[in-house]
GROMACS .gro file of C-alpha atoms in nm:
model
  336
    1MET     CA    1   0.014   3.192   0.151
    2GLN     CA    2   0.240   2.956  -0.097
    3GLN     CA    3   0.244   3.008  -0.429
    4TRP     CA    4   0.072   2.633  -0.516
    5LEU     CA    5  -0.147   2.720  -0.286
    6LYS     CA    6  -0.250   3.066  -0.413
    7GLY     CA    7  -0.305   2.915  -0.740
    8LEU     CA    8  -0.506   2.641  -0.583
    9VAL     CA    9  -0.728   2.884  -0.428
   10GLY     CA   10  -0.761   3.111  -0.714
   11ASN     CA   11  -0.888   2.856  -0.940
   12MET     CA   12  -1.163   2.707  -0.726
   13SER     CA   13  -1.408   2.840  -0.962
   14HIS     CA   14  -1.781   2.690  -1.025
   15THR     CA   15  -1.635   2.491  -1.350
   16LEU     CA   16  -1.318   2.376  -1.170
   17LEU     CA   17  -1.515   2.250  -0.857
   18ALA     CA   18  -1.740   2.045  -1.109
   19HIS     CA   19  -1.443   1.892  -1.286
   20PRO     CA   20  -1.179   1.823  -0.987
   21GLU     CA   21  -0.937   1.645  -1.179
   22PRO     CA   22  -0.675   1.942  -1.186
   23GLN     CA   23  -0.676   2.037  -0.814
   24ILE     CA   24  -0.628   1.639  -0.746
   25HIS     CA   25  -0.365   1.612  -1.009
   26LEU     CA   26  -0.228   2.005  -0.830
   27PHE     CA   27  -0.217   1.776  -0.507
   28LEU     CA   28  -0.049   1.496  -0.617
   29SER     CA   29   0.219   1.733  -0.826
   30ARG     CA   30   0.293   1.915  -0.444
   31VAL     CA   31   0.354   1.557  -0.308
   32GLU     CA   32   0.620   1.455  -0.542
   33ASP     CA   33   0.731   1.820  -0.532
   34GLU     CA   34   0.781   1.786  -0.129
   35LEU     CA   35   0.947   1.414  -0.197
   36ALA     CA   36   1.174   1.574  -0.426
   37ARG     CA   37   1.261   1.855  -0.165
   38MET     CA   38   1.316   1.631   0.107
   39ALA     CA   39   1.600   1.424  -0.049
   40ALA     CA   40   1.758   1.769  -0.217
   41THR     CA   41   1.783   1.918   0.123
   42ALA     CA   42   1.875   1.625   0.323
   43SER     CA   43   2.301   1.640   0.406
   44GLY     CA   44   2.526   1.388   0.317
   45ILE     CA   45   2.412   1.046   0.271
   46LEU     CA   46   2.083   1.091   0.388
   47GLY     CA   47   1.996   1.301   0.061
   48GLU     CA   48   2.166   1.012  -0.151
   49LEU     CA   49   1.954   0.737   0.035
   50ALA     CA   50   1.616   0.954  -0.006
   51GLY     CA   51   1.680   1.028  -0.377
   52HIS     CA   52   1.775   0.652  -0.440
   53ILE     CA   53   1.445   0.559  -0.256
   54PHE     CA   54   1.214   0.812  -0.434
   55ALA     CA   55   1.345   0.802  -0.744
   56ALA     CA   56   1.216   0.428  -0.774
   57GLY     CA   57   0.869   0.620  -0.820
   58GLY     CA   58   0.563   0.399  -0.741
   59LYS     CA   59   0.201   0.411  -0.733
   60ARG     CA   60   0.154   0.674  -0.484
   61LEU     CA   61  -0.169   0.523  -0.423
   62ARG     CA   62  -0.173   0.605  -0.027
   63PRO     CA   63  -0.083   1.003  -0.079
   64ARG     CA   64  -0.381   0.943  -0.349
   65LEU     CA   65  -0.609   0.808  -0.115
   66VAL     CA   66  -0.557   1.097   0.155
   67ILE     CA   67  -0.615   1.336  -0.133
   68LEU     CA   68  -0.929   1.201  -0.245
   69GLY     CA   69  -1.075   1.174   0.105
   70ALA     CA   70  -1.025   1.521   0.136
   71GLY     CA   71  -1.201   1.650  -0.199
   72PRO     CA   72  -1.118   1.911  -0.424
   73ALA     CA   73  -1.144   2.165  -0.213
   74PRO     CA   74  -1.030   2.080   0.143
   75PRO     CA   75  -1.067   2.373   0.427
   76ALA     CA   76  -0.659   2.324   0.462
   77PRO     CA   77  -0.530   2.230   0.160
   78GLU     CA   78  -0.142   2.251   0.341
   79ALA     CA   79  -0.225   1.983   0.577
   80VAL     CA   80  -0.362   1.759   0.330
   81VAL     CA   81  -0.040   1.775   0.141
   82ASP     CA   82   0.171   1.665   0.436
   83VAL     CA   83  -0.037   1.385   0.553
   84ALA     CA   84  -0.053   1.256   0.162
   85VAL     CA   85   0.349   1.288   0.225
   86ALA     CA   86   0.378   1.128   0.559
   87ALA     CA   87   0.152   0.860   0.427
   88GLU     CA   88   0.419   0.783   0.140
   89LEU     CA   89   0.704   0.785   0.375
   90ILE     CA   90   0.489   0.558   0.588
   91HIS     CA   91   0.467   0.328   0.346
   92THR     CA   92   0.802   0.388   0.175
   93ALA     CA   93   0.967   0.293   0.530
   94SER     CA   94   0.785  -0.021   0.550
   95LEU     CA   95   0.911  -0.111   0.254
   96VAL     CA   96   1.295  -0.003   0.350
   97HIS     CA   97   1.237  -0.220   0.705
   98ASP     CA   98   1.068  -0.521   0.482
   99ASP     CA   99   1.339  -0.577   0.248
  100VAL     CA  100   1.595  -0.561   0.518
  101ILE     CA  101   1.394  -0.856   0.668
  102ASP     CA  102   1.356  -1.036   0.351
  103ASN     CA  103   1.701  -0.979   0.261
  104ALA     CA  104   1.582  -0.863  -0.098
  105ASN     CA  105   1.802  -0.689  -0.364
  106THR     CA  106   1.556  -0.550  -0.595
  107ARG     CA  107   1.237  -0.334  -0.551
  108ARG     CA  108   1.055  -0.164  -0.847
  109GLY     CA  109   1.345  -0.277  -1.075
  110ARG     CA  110   1.562  -0.112  -0.904
  111VAL     CA  111   1.860  -0.225  -0.644
  112THR     CA  112   1.757  -0.202  -0.262
  113VAL     CA  113   1.901   0.016   0.030
  114ASN     CA  114   1.994  -0.308   0.238
  115GLU     CA  115   2.159  -0.424  -0.096
  116ARG     CA  116   2.359  -0.105  -0.154
  117TRP     CA  117   2.416   0.059   0.166
  118GLY     CA  118   2.393  -0.267   0.377
  119ASN     CA  119   2.115  -0.330   0.654
  120ARG     CA  120   2.248  -0.099   0.939
  121ILE     CA  121   2.194   0.177   0.686
  122ALA     CA  122   1.865   0.067   0.559
  123VAL     CA  123   1.708   0.044   0.883
  124LEU     CA  124   1.823   0.376   0.982
  125ALA     CA  125   1.720   0.519   0.676
  126GLY     CA  126   1.373   0.357   0.724
  127ASP     CA  127   1.396   0.534   1.089
  128PHE     CA  128   1.452   0.840   0.946
  129LEU     CA  129   1.149   0.825   0.714
  130PHE     CA  130   0.942   0.734   0.969
  131ALA     CA  131   1.022   1.040   1.179
  132ARG     CA  132   0.992   1.301   0.892
  133ALA     CA  133   0.647   1.146   0.842
  134PHE     CA  134   0.572   1.203   1.270
  135ASP     CA  135   0.706   1.577   1.224
  136LEU     CA  136   0.423   1.612   0.910
  137LEU     CA  137   0.169   1.470   1.094
  138ALA     CA  138   0.225   1.658   1.402
  139ARG     CA  139   0.296   2.009   1.227
  140HIS     CA  140  -0.109   2.070   1.209
  141GLN     CA  141  -0.223   1.977   1.534
  142HIS     CA  142  -0.478   1.752   1.433
  143TYR     CA  143  -0.468   1.471   1.677
  144GLY     CA  144  -0.741   1.246   1.546
  145VAL     CA  145  -0.503   1.243   1.218
  146VAL     CA  146  -0.225   1.166   1.415
  147GLU     CA  147  -0.406   0.889   1.612
  148LEU     CA  148  -0.525   0.744   1.284
  149MET     CA  149  -0.171   0.705   1.134
  150THR     CA  150   0.029   0.605   1.439
  151GLY     CA  151  -0.264   0.344   1.501
  152ALA     CA  152  -0.176   0.201   1.140
  153ILE     CA  153   0.190   0.188   1.163
  154ALA     CA  154   0.115  -0.014   1.501
  155ALA     CA  155  -0.116  -0.274   1.325
  156MET     CA  156   0.166  -0.293   1.016
  157CYS     CA  157   0.421  -0.350   1.304
  158GLN     CA  158   0.208  -0.673   1.439
  159GLY     CA  159   0.098  -0.775   1.116
  160GLU     CA  160   0.476  -0.840   1.016
  161ILE     CA  161   0.520  -0.986   1.333
  162GLU     CA  162   0.235  -1.271   1.331
  163GLN     CA  163   0.361  -1.322   0.931
  164ALA     CA  164   0.718  -1.371   1.096
  165GLY     CA  165   0.585  -1.657   1.313
  166SER     CA  166   0.408  -1.823   1.037
  167LEU     CA  167   0.684  -1.859   0.783
  168PHE     CA  168   0.651  -2.185   0.601
  169ASP     CA  169   0.342  -2.282   0.808
  170CYS     CA  170   0.105  -2.491   0.572
  171ASN     CA  171  -0.151  -2.479   0.810
  172ILE     CA  172  -0.213  -2.119   0.818
  173THR     CA  173  -0.601  -2.033   0.729
  174GLU     CA  174  -0.769  -1.841   0.493
  175ASP     CA  175  -0.938  -1.607   0.816
  176ALA     CA  176  -0.551  -1.588   0.943
  177TYR     CA  177  -0.413  -1.443   0.603
  178LEU     CA  178  -0.714  -1.234   0.572
  179ALA     CA  179  -0.635  -1.078   0.939
  180ARG     CA  180  -0.249  -1.050   0.826
  181ILE     CA  181  -0.317  -0.861   0.546
  182ARG     CA  182  -0.556  -0.661   0.667
  183LYS     CA  183  -0.313  -0.538   0.957
  184LYS     CA  184  -0.007  -0.515   0.699
  185THR     CA  185  -0.180  -0.347   0.430
  186ALA     CA  186  -0.549  -0.232   0.475
  187CYS     CA  187  -0.517  -0.095   0.757
  188LEU     CA  188  -0.289   0.232   0.652
  189PHE     CA  189  -0.544   0.250   0.316
  190GLY     CA  190  -0.829   0.293   0.577
  191ALA     CA  191  -0.633   0.554   0.754
  192CYS     CA  192  -0.536   0.739   0.450
  193CYS     CA  193  -0.860   0.755   0.350
  194ARG     CA  194  -1.023   0.832   0.660
  195ALA     CA  195  -0.757   1.111   0.748
  196GLY     CA  196  -0.840   1.288   0.406
  197ALA     CA  197  -1.201   1.294   0.504
  198ALA     CA  198  -1.116   1.416   0.866
  199LEU     CA  199  -0.910   1.725   0.716
  200SER     CA  200  -1.206   1.822   0.528
  201ALA     CA  201  -1.442   1.801   0.865
  202GLY     CA  202  -1.596   1.493   0.742
  203ALA     CA  203  -1.930   1.352   0.968
  204PRO     CA  204  -1.831   1.050   1.200
  205PRO     CA  205  -2.056   0.826   1.014
  206LEU     CA  206  -1.923   0.926   0.700
  207LEU     CA  207  -1.585   0.941   0.837
  208ARG     CA  208  -1.638   0.531   0.920
  209HIS     CA  209  -1.771   0.465   0.546
  210PHE     CA  210  -1.420   0.617   0.406
  211TYR     CA  211  -1.216   0.392   0.663
  212ALA     CA  212  -1.428   0.106   0.564
  213PHE     CA  213  -1.392   0.196   0.216
  214GLY     CA  214  -1.002   0.201   0.228
  215VAL     CA  215  -1.004  -0.149   0.434
  216GLU     CA  216  -1.175  -0.352   0.169
  217LEU     CA  217  -0.977  -0.148  -0.099
  218GLY     CA  218  -0.645  -0.281   0.107
  219LEU     CA  219  -0.772  -0.609   0.121
  220ALA     CA  220  -0.837  -0.623  -0.243
  221PHE     CA  221  -0.509  -0.459  -0.352
  222GLN     CA  222  -0.301  -0.708  -0.117
  223ILE     CA  223  -0.446  -1.003  -0.283
  224THR     CA  224  -0.411  -0.913  -0.620
  225ASP     CA  225  -0.060  -0.811  -0.524
  226ASP     CA  226  -0.024  -1.158  -0.383
  227ILE     CA  227  -0.118  -1.297  -0.721
  228LEU     CA  228   0.108  -1.107  -0.939
  229ASP     CA  229   0.395  -1.247  -0.714
  230LEU     CA  230   0.313  -1.580  -0.841
  231SER     CA  231   0.197  -1.531  -1.185
  232ALA     CA  232   0.356  -1.189  -1.322
  233ASP     CA  233   0.642  -1.154  -1.555
  234PRO     CA  234   0.946  -1.035  -1.329
  235VAL     CA  235   1.055  -0.762  -1.545
  236SER     CA  236   0.705  -0.571  -1.514
  237LEU     CA  237   0.645  -0.685  -1.152
  238GLY     CA  238   1.000  -0.532  -1.076
  239LYS     CA  239   1.126  -0.821  -0.835
  240PRO     CA  240   1.178  -1.202  -0.847
  241VAL     CA  241   0.855  -1.390  -0.916
  242GLY     CA  242   0.730  -1.605  -0.659
  243ASN     CA  243   0.951  -1.380  -0.369
  244ASP     CA  244   0.697  -1.424  -0.098
  245LEU     CA  245   0.659  -1.812  -0.111
  246ALA     CA  246   1.065  -1.838  -0.155
  247GLN     CA  247   1.059  -1.632   0.180
  248GLY     CA  248   0.816  -1.872   0.354
  249VAL     CA  249   0.541  -1.613   0.323
  250LEU     CA  250   0.179  -1.846   0.255
  251THR     CA  251  -0.030  -1.623   0.048
  252LEU     CA  252  -0.444  -1.702  -0.060
  253PRO     CA  253  -0.337  -1.876  -0.394
  254VAL     CA  254  -0.109  -2.113  -0.223
  255ILE     CA  255  -0.348  -2.137   0.101
  256ARG     CA  256  -0.605  -2.258  -0.166
  257ALA     CA  257  -0.368  -2.476  -0.365
  258LEU     CA  258  -0.264  -2.642  -0.038
  259GLN     CA  259  -0.643  -2.772  -0.007
  260ASP     CA  260  -0.622  -2.994  -0.324
  261ASP     CA  261  -0.604  -3.373  -0.240
  262TYR     CA  262  -0.352  -3.433  -0.541
  263TYR     CA  263  -0.135  -3.142  -0.515
  264GLY     CA  264  -0.150  -3.021  -0.161
  265PRO     CA  265   0.035  -3.306   0.009
  266ARG     CA  266   0.319  -3.215  -0.272
  267LEU     CA  267   0.322  -2.880  -0.212
  268ARG     CA  268   0.340  -2.939   0.141
  269ARG     CA  269   0.651  -3.147   0.124
  270ALA     CA  270   0.808  -2.869  -0.099
  271ILE     CA  271   0.715  -2.590   0.142
  272GLU     CA  272   0.828  -2.747   0.439
  273ARG     CA  273   1.169  -2.805   0.313
  274ARG     CA  274   1.214  -2.466   0.315
  275ARG     CA  275   1.438  -2.434   0.040
  276LEU     CA  276   1.250  -2.483  -0.292
  277THR     CA  277   1.417  -2.573  -0.615
  278PRO     CA  278   1.330  -2.415  -0.968
  279ALA     CA  279   1.139  -2.795  -1.012
  280GLU     CA  280   0.906  -2.732  -0.749
  281LEU     CA  281   0.854  -2.347  -0.822
  282ASP     CA  282   0.735  -2.506  -1.165
  283LEU     CA  283   0.487  -2.733  -0.969
  284VAL     CA  284   0.378  -2.445  -0.727
  285ARG     CA  285   0.281  -2.255  -1.031
  286GLU     CA  286   0.103  -2.553  -1.216
  287ALA     CA  287  -0.065  -2.644  -0.909
  288LEU     CA  288  -0.192  -2.287  -0.899
  289GLU     CA  289  -0.318  -2.311  -1.258
  290VAL     CA  290  -0.480  -2.655  -1.252
  291THR     CA  291  -0.662  -2.594  -0.923
  292GLY     CA  292  -0.801  -2.296  -1.019
  293ALA     CA  293  -0.652  -2.133  -0.715
  294LEU     CA  294  -0.522  -1.812  -0.882
  295THR     CA  295  -0.905  -1.766  -0.999
  296TYR     CA  296  -1.021  -1.816  -0.668
  297ALA     CA  297  -0.772  -1.519  -0.490
  298TYR     CA  298  -0.910  -1.295  -0.792
  299GLN     CA  299  -1.272  -1.385  -0.664
  300VAL     CA  300  -1.206  -1.336  -0.316
  301ALA     CA  301  -1.050  -0.982  -0.422
  302ALA     CA  302  -1.352  -0.921  -0.635
  303GLY     CA  303  -1.562  -0.945  -0.359
  304HIS     CA  304  -1.370  -0.719  -0.131
  305LEU     CA  305  -1.401  -0.432  -0.436
  306ALA     CA  306  -1.759  -0.487  -0.433
  307ALA     CA  307  -1.777  -0.423  -0.019
  308ALA     CA  308  -1.568  -0.122  -0.106
  309ARG     CA  309  -1.819  -0.025  -0.319
  310ARG     CA  310  -2.071  -0.051  -0.123
  311HIS     CA  311  -1.885   0.172   0.131
  312LEU     CA  312  -1.901   0.459  -0.141
  313GLU     CA  313  -2.272   0.462  -0.171
  314ALA     CA  314  -2.322   0.632   0.160
  315ILE     CA  315  -2.074   0.855   0.032
  316PRO     CA  316  -2.235   1.199  -0.125
  317ASP     CA  317  -2.250   1.119  -0.511
  318GLY     CA  318  -2.009   1.400  -0.717
  319PRO     CA  319  -1.685   1.379  -0.849
  320ARG     CA  320  -1.526   1.243  -0.550
  321ARG     CA  321  -1.681   0.929  -0.512
  322GLN     CA  322  -1.664   0.872  -0.898
  323MET     CA  323  -1.271   0.934  -0.853
  324LEU     CA  324  -1.250   0.681  -0.569
  325LEU     CA  325  -1.476   0.429  -0.743
  326ASP     CA  326  -1.243   0.482  -1.083
  327LEU     CA  327  -0.918   0.419  -0.862
  328ALA     CA  328  -1.125   0.111  -0.712
  329GLU     CA  329  -1.171  -0.025  -1.048
  330LYS     CA  330  -0.812  -0.027  -1.112
  331ILE     CA  331  -0.697  -0.259  -0.868
  332LEU     CA  332  -0.783  -0.597  -1.026
  333ALA     CA  333  -0.691  -0.488  -1.346
  334ARG     CA  334  -0.287  -0.420  -1.264
  335LYS     CA  335  -0.033  -0.610  -1.406
  336ARG     CA  336   0.222  -0.457  -1.132
   0.00000   0.00000   0.00000
């Protein structure tokens, strides 16, 4: 038994299980250790690439959801860590590929892989991360979890393809936007929550609530992310403000502002030109503020957060549910 696992099992006292934060933090620490080990043991340029990617850090939300879904005392702790690491690798691989698609040069305040090494290497780096994720998922032969996570990857790809087919489309509806972000973001959130619960042998009805909680949380997260893309400080955001719109990706605040009688036609003309000037970006920001589009988007995000809370009511009361609730509350309050 690995030393960290011996320590975890040895600490499973009634006191710590009543206050499970130490176990949760231990699992998260193991995720960081595994990511660092992966970078340190990869040979040549792969090690350099992995070190660059993982050094950017991140919120580690998806591993956290796996760990919280599993709870503080899962029957197979090593499987929880491996699936949590796989979740972060899947997310990171998708970001590396997204940066190639968007021709992005910064991510989390650091130069992107494609900017530093070129598109060819970036695509292969993303593929490598996916492959390592699959290896971790298959290691414990929990095929229900494998199916969950690969299904989320398929949904992410489908959402990305749908997005590529609707760039600069000012006729996109709110429903189409929500369907897209459900695939691109929320499905992986749901899969992470359900995978963790499945590793703790949760009953099927409970697993469905974990999945639904994760999906609603993911929708609220992505809507908030899209708001920040249009309104946050670029330094705290770690990438240029308005980057999505510059790439032709219309998000909920813009979709809402396009419905305004005064600003709608002006925004449409600017967006359909496919090359927004600084003055036009200022017009977008003005429209979002004057029309209340940002406030509306926050309200929609809050609605999905409320739906997430309702699904938590089906989960037995205890520290795990409270920590999931605490995590959900931080979604709307975040600044980056």
